[in-house]
XYZ file of C-alpha atoms in Angstrom:
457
model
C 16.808 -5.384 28.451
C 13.964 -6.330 26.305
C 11.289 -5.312 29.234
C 13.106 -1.808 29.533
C 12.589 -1.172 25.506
C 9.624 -2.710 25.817
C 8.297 -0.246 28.465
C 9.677 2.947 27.070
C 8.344 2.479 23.809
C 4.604 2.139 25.325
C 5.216 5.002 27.457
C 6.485 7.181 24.494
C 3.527 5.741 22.729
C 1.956 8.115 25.287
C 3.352 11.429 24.625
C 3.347 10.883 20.575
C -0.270 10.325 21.250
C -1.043 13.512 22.569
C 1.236 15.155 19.848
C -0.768 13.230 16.711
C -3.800 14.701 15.276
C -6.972 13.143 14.707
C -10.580 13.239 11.807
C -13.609 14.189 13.633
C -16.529 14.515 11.293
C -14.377 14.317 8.268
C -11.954 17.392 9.921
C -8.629 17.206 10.404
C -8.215 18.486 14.066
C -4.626 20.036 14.954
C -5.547 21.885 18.332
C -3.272 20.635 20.738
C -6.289 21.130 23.555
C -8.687 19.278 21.510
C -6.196 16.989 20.746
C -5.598 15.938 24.334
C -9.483 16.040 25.156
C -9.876 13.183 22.915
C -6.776 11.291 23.844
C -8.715 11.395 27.600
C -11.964 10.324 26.076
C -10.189 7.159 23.737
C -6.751 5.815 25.235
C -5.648 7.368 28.521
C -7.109 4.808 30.277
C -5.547 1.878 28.346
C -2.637 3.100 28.724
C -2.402 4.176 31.876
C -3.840 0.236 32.654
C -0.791 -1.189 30.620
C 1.998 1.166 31.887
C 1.558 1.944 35.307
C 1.677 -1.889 36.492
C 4.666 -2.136 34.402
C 6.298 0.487 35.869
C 5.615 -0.015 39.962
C 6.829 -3.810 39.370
C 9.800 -2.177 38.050
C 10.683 -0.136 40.470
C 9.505 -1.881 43.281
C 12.101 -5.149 41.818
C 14.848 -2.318 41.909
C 14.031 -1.319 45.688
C 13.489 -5.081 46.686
C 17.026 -6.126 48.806
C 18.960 -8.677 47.313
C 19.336 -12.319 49.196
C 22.603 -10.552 50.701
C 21.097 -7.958 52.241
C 18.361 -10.127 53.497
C 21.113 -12.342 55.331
C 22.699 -9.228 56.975
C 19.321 -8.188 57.577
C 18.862 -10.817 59.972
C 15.537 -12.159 57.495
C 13.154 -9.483 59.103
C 10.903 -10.436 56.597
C 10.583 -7.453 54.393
C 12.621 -9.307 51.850
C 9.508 -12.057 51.651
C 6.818 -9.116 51.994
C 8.203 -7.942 48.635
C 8.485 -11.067 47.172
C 4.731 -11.664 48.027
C 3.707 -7.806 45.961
C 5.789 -8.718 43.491
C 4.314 -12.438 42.838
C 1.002 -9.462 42.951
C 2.012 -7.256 40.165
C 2.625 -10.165 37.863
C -0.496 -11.252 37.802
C -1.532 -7.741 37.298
C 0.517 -7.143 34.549
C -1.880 -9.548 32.500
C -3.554 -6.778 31.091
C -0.559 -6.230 28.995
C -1.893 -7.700 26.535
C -4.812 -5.011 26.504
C -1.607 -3.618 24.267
C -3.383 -6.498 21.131
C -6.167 -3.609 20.985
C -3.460 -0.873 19.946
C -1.143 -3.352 18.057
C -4.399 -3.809 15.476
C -3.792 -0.248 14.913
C -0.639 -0.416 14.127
C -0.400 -3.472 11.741
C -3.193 -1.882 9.675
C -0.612 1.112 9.182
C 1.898 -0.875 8.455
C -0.335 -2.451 6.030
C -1.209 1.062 4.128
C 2.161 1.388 3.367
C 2.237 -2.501 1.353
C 2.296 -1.449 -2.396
C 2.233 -4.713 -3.800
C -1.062 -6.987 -3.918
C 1.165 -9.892 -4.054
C 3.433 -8.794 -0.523
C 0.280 -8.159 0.782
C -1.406 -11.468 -0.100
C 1.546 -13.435 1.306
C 1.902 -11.202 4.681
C -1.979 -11.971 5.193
C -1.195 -16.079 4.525
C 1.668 -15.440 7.606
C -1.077 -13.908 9.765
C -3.217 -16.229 9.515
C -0.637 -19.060 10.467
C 0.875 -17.100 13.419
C -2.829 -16.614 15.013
C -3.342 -20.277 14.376
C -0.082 -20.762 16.374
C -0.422 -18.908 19.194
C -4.240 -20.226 19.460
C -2.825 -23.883 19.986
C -0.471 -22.517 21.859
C -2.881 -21.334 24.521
C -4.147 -24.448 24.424
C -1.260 -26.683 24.406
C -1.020 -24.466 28.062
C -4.282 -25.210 29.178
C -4.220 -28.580 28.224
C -1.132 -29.553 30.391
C -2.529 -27.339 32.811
C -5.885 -29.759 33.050
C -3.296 -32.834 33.571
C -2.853 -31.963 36.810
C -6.249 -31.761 37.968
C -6.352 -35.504 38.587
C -5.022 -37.506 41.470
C -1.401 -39.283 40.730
C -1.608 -41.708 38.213
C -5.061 -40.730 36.719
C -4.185 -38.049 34.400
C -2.017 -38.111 31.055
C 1.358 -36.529 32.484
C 1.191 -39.483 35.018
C 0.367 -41.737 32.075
C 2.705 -40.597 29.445
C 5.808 -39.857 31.726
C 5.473 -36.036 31.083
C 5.816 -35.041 34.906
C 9.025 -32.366 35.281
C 11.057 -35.103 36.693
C 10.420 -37.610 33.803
C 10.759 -35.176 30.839
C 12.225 -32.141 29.976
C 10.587 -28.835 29.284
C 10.677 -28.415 25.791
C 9.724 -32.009 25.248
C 6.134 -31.404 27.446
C 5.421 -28.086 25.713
C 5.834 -29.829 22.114
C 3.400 -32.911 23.171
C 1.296 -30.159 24.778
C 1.696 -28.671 21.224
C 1.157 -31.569 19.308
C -1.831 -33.112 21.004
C -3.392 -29.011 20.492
C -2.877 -29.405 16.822
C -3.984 -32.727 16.294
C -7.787 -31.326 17.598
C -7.854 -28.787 14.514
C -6.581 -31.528 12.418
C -6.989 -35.135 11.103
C -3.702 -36.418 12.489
C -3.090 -38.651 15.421
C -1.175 -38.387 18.670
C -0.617 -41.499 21.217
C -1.574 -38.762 24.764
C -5.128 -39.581 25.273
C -7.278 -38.128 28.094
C -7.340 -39.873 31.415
C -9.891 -38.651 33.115
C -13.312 -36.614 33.391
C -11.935 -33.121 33.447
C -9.424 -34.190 30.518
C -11.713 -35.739 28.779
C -14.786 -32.835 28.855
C -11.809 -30.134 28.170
C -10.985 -32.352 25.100
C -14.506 -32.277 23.585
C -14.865 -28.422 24.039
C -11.733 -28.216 22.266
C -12.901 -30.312 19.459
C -16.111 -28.594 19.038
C -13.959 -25.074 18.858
C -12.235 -26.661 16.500
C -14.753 -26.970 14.282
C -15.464 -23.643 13.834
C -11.884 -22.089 14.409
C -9.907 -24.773 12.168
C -12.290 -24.841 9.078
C -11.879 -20.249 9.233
C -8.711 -20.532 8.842
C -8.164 -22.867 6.747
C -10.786 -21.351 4.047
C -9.141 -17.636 4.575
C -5.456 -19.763 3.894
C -6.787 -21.484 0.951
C -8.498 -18.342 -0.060
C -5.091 -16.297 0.102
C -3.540 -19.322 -1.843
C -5.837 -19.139 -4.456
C -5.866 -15.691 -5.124
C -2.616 -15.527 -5.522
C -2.013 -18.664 -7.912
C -4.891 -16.872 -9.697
C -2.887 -14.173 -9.971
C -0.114 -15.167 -11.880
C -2.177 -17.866 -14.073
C -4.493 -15.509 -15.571
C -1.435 -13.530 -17.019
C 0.644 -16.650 -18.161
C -3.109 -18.256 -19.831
C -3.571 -14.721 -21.743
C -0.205 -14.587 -22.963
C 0.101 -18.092 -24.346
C -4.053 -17.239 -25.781
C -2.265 -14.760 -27.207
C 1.006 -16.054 -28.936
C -1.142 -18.877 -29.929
C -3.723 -16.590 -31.751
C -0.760 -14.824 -33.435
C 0.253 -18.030 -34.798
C -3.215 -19.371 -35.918
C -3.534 -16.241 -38.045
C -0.584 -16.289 -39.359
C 0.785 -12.725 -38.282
C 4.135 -11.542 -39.628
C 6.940 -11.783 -37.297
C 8.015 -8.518 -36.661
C 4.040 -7.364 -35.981
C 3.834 -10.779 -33.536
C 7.067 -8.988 -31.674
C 5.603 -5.589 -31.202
C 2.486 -6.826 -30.293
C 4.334 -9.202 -27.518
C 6.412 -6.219 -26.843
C 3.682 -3.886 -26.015
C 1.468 -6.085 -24.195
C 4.060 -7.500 -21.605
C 5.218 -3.577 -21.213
C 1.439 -2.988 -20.299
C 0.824 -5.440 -17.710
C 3.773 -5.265 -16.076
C 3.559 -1.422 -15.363
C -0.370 -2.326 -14.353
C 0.897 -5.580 -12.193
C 1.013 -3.563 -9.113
C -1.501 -0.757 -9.636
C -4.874 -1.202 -8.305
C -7.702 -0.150 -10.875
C -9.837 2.594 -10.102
C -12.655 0.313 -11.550
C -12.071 -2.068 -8.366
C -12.296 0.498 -5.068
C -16.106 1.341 -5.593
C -15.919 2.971 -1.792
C -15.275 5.953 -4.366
C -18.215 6.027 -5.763
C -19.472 8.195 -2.451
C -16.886 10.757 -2.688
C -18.285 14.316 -4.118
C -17.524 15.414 -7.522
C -14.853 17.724 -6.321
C -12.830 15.249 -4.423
C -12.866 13.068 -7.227
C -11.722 15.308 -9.337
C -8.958 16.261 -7.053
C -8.338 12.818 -6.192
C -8.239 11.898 -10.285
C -5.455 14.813 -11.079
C -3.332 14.020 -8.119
C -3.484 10.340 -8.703
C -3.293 10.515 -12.684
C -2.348 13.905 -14.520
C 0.228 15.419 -11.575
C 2.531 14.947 -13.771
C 1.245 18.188 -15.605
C 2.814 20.402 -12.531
C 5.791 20.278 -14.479
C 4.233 22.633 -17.105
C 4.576 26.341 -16.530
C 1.013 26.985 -17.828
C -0.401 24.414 -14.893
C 2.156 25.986 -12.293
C 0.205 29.045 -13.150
C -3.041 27.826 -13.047
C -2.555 26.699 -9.531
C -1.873 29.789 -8.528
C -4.765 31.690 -10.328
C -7.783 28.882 -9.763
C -6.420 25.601 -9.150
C -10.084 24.509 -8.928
C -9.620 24.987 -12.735
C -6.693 21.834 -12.452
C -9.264 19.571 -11.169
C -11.833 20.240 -13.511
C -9.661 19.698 -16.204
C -9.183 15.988 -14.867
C -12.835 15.375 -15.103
C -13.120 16.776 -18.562
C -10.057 17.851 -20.442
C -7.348 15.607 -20.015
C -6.743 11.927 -20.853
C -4.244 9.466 -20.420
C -2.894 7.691 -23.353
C -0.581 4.495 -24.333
C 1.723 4.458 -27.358
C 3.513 1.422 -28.587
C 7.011 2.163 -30.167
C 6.471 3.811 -33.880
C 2.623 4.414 -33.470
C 1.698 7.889 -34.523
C 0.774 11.026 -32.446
C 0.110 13.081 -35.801
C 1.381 13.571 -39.010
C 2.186 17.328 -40.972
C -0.623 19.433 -42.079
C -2.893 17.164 -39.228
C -4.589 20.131 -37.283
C -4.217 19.603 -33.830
C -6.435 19.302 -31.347
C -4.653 18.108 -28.600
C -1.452 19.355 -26.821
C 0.536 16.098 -25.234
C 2.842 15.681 -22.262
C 5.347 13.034 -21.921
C 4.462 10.816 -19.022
C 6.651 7.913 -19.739
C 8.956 6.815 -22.574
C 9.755 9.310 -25.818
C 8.820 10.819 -28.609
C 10.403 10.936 -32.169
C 9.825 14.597 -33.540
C 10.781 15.133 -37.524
C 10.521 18.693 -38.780
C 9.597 19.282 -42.091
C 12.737 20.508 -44.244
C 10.476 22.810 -46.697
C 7.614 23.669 -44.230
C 6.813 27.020 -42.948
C 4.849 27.308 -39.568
C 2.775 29.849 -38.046
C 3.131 33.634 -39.545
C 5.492 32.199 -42.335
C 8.251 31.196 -39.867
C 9.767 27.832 -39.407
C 9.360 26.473 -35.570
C 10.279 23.267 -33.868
C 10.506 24.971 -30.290
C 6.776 26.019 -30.674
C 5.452 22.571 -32.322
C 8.282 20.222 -30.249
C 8.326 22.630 -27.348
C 11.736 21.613 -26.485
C 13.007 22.755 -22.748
C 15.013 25.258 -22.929
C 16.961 23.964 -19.876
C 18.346 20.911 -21.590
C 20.674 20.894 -24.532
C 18.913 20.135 -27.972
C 21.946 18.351 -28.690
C 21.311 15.131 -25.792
C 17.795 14.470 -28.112
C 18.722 14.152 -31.364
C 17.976 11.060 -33.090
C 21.166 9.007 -34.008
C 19.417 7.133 -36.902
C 18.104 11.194 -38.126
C 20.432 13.748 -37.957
C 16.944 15.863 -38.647
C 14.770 14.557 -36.064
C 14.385 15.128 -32.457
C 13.708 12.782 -29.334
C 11.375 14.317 -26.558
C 11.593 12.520 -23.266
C 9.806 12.294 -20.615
C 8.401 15.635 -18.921
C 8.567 17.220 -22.387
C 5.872 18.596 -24.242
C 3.962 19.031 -27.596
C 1.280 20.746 -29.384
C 1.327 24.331 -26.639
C 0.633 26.314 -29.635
C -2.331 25.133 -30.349
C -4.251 26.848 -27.283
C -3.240 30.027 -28.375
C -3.329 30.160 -32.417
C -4.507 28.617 -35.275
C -2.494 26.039 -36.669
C -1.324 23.101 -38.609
C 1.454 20.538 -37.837
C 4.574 20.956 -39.449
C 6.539 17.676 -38.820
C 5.111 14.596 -37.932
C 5.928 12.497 -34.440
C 5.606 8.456 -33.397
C 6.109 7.141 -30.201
C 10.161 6.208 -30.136
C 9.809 3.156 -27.406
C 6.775 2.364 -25.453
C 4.852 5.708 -24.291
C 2.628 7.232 -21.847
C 1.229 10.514 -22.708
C -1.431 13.026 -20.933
C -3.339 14.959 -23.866
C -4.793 18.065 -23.048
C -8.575 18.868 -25.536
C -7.593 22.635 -26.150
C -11.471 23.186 -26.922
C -12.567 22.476 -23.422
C -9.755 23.901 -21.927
C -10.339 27.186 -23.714
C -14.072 26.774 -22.063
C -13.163 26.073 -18.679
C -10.564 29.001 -18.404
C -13.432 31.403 -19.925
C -15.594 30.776 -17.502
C -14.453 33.381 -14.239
C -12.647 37.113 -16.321
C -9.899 37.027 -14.297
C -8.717 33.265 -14.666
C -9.150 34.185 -18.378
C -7.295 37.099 -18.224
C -4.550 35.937 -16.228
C -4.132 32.898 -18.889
C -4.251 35.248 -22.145
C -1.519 37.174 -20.465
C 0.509 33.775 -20.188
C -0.370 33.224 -23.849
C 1.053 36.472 -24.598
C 4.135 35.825 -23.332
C 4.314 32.249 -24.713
C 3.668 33.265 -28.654
């Protein structure tokens, strides 16, 4: 059963092949033509190596008579002629494990789709103990395979009774194993060579050893390290930490906000790789790291009419604004965005968390009119009523998607309440300056955004 799913998954492997596109020259190429050309040129022939042996020993096994029909037969000998191309196509089907070549590719998918440096750490530790396996287990093979090479009595299955009618199978393949293992390390087994070819076999083994055993065994440490690391840097910084809180005396409740921020930090940043540490980047062109920065980062922003818009008009404009307008931004719970009468530079969007919003009772706004949907910029899809603030009847809880500060780009102003982070916060802040500049630069982007600014005040 296993051999059936085995071979139609290969020979699918075929046909997705010539369905999947490739990069040439940095290209994405879709053409189903070209697409086949290079299949030809890369691996047809691999393929065709792996699955057509699989597939004639198949079918030839199904066509072969069984001993019954042989018997009625009259044993004309076809029976044994098939036998004999069948014994053929095994050895033949060796280059099976041409498939290793492919399989690469496909582990270092699977691998692409690991999220978490610490998975991926431990997943590298297994893969370096299976190859270790299945290196002594090729020659745990060869070495029983050498004990027959001398006459009867003179090699180490004569010596240590591990002939198939002294000992049972899995009992030879584990001393086969055993003695294999014992070459890469400093442990001891009682089978010994017994003679020239044993003995010469042994010593090339060794001297692989030297150079296969200590690889893997610095990559394992390595792994083992690095992940130890991992977890002891955080626990040394936080106990640094709680222990410089103490020596200074800090007040309790500052000691537990400060605790309460930090652990918030790192464990949103446990599993995200920093920029800082992929310098590969560092080759890309100013565009694509731009685009690369506001997908990554500030896509959250799509969210935002006004950057819905912009997409449509110049979304070269978007990425731009990643390199020089926008900035990311981490609040602890009750640290302040801005206070009233603060003129605002900035207009923020609501990553993460929430933000307390307090109107001012006796202020008036722009044009002499009160406004908390122009300063708080409260969706108008969601009821006012699931954000106000339980402990303040008066104030107003933005979550996350929700914005602040729009007016700003599109009149002169002053606060009119004053906002704090309400838990722990992530917010993108928008410099209205720059983005003014960026949008002037091409008449139509500009117009098309004043018209949106129209509408908006």
């Amino acid at each position: 059963m296993m051999d059936w799913i085995t071979q139609i998954f290969w020979t699918f492997d075929m046909v997705v092949s010539n369905l999947t596109g490739f990069v040439h020259e940095g290209q994405l190429i879709m053409s189903p033509r070209m697409i086949f050309i290079n299949y030809l040129k890369t691996w047809f022939i691999l393929d065709l190596m792996v699955n057509v042996p699989d597939w004639a020993m198949t079918f030839v096994a199904i066509a072969a008579p069984t001993p019954a029909d042989a018997d009625s037969s009259g044993g004309d000998g076809s029976g044994g002629s098939v036998n004999r191309l069948l014994r053929s196509l095994r050895v033949v089907r060796t280059v099976r494990l041409l498939r290793l070549v492919k399989l690469k590719r496909i582990l270092a998918m699977i691998k692409d789709r690991i999220a978490s440096e610490v998975v991926f750490i431990i997943l590298n530790i297994i893969k370096l103990i299976m190859m270790l396996l299945f290196v002594n287990h090729f020659i745990a093979s060869l070495w029983y395979l050498v004990g027959g090479f001398g006459e009867n009595g003179n090699n180490w299955r004569d010596a240590f009774d591990m002939t198939p009618e002294k000992a049972e199978l899995g009992y030879r393949y584990s001393t086969s194993l055993h003695w294999s293992l014992t070459q890469f390390t400093p442990a001891s087994v009682d089978v010994q060579p017994q003679n020239i070819y044993e003995r010469i076999f042994a010593i090339m083994v060794l001297i692989a050893g030297l150079v296969l055993f200590s690889s893997f065994i610095s990559s394992i440490t390595g792994s083992m390290s690095q992940l130890r690391n991992m977890e002891a840097d955080k626990s040394k910084q936080f106990w640094l930490l709680r222990r410089y809180l103490k020596q200074q005396k800090v007040p309790f409740d500052l000691s537990f906000k400060v605790l309460r921020y930090t652990e918030y930090v790192t464990s949103a940043k446990q599993d995200m790789i920093d920029e800082k540490r992929i310098t590969i980047l560092n080759t890309l062109t100013d565009q694509l790291r731009n685009e690369l920065k506001f997908v990554t980062t500030y896509v959250c922003l799509m969210q935002h009419s006004l950057c819905r818009h912009l997409s449509v008009v110049n979304e070269s404009i978007l990425h731009l604004m990643a390199a020089r307008a926008l900035s990311s931004k981490m609040l602890a719970a009750q640290d302040p965005l801005f206070s009233r009468k603060d003129t605002p530079t900035h207009m923020h969007y609501i990553k993460e968390g929430s933000i307390r919003y307090k109107l001012h009772s006796t202020t008036e706004g722009w044009r002499g009119q009160p406004s908390v949907a122009k300063e708080g910029s409260v969706k108008p899809i969601r009821s006012i009523t699931q954000y106000i603030d339980d402990h303040d009847p008066d104030a107003v809880v933005l979550r996350k998607d929700d914005y602040l500060c729009e007016i700003a780009i599109w009149a002169e102003w002053s606060h009119i309440g004053k906002s704090q982070a309400y838990e722990e916060t992530c917010i993108v802040s928008m410099d209205v300056k720059v983005f003014i500049e960026l949008v002037s630069r091409e008449t139509e982007t500009r117009d098309n955004v004043a018209l949106y600014g129209r509408k908006f005040v």
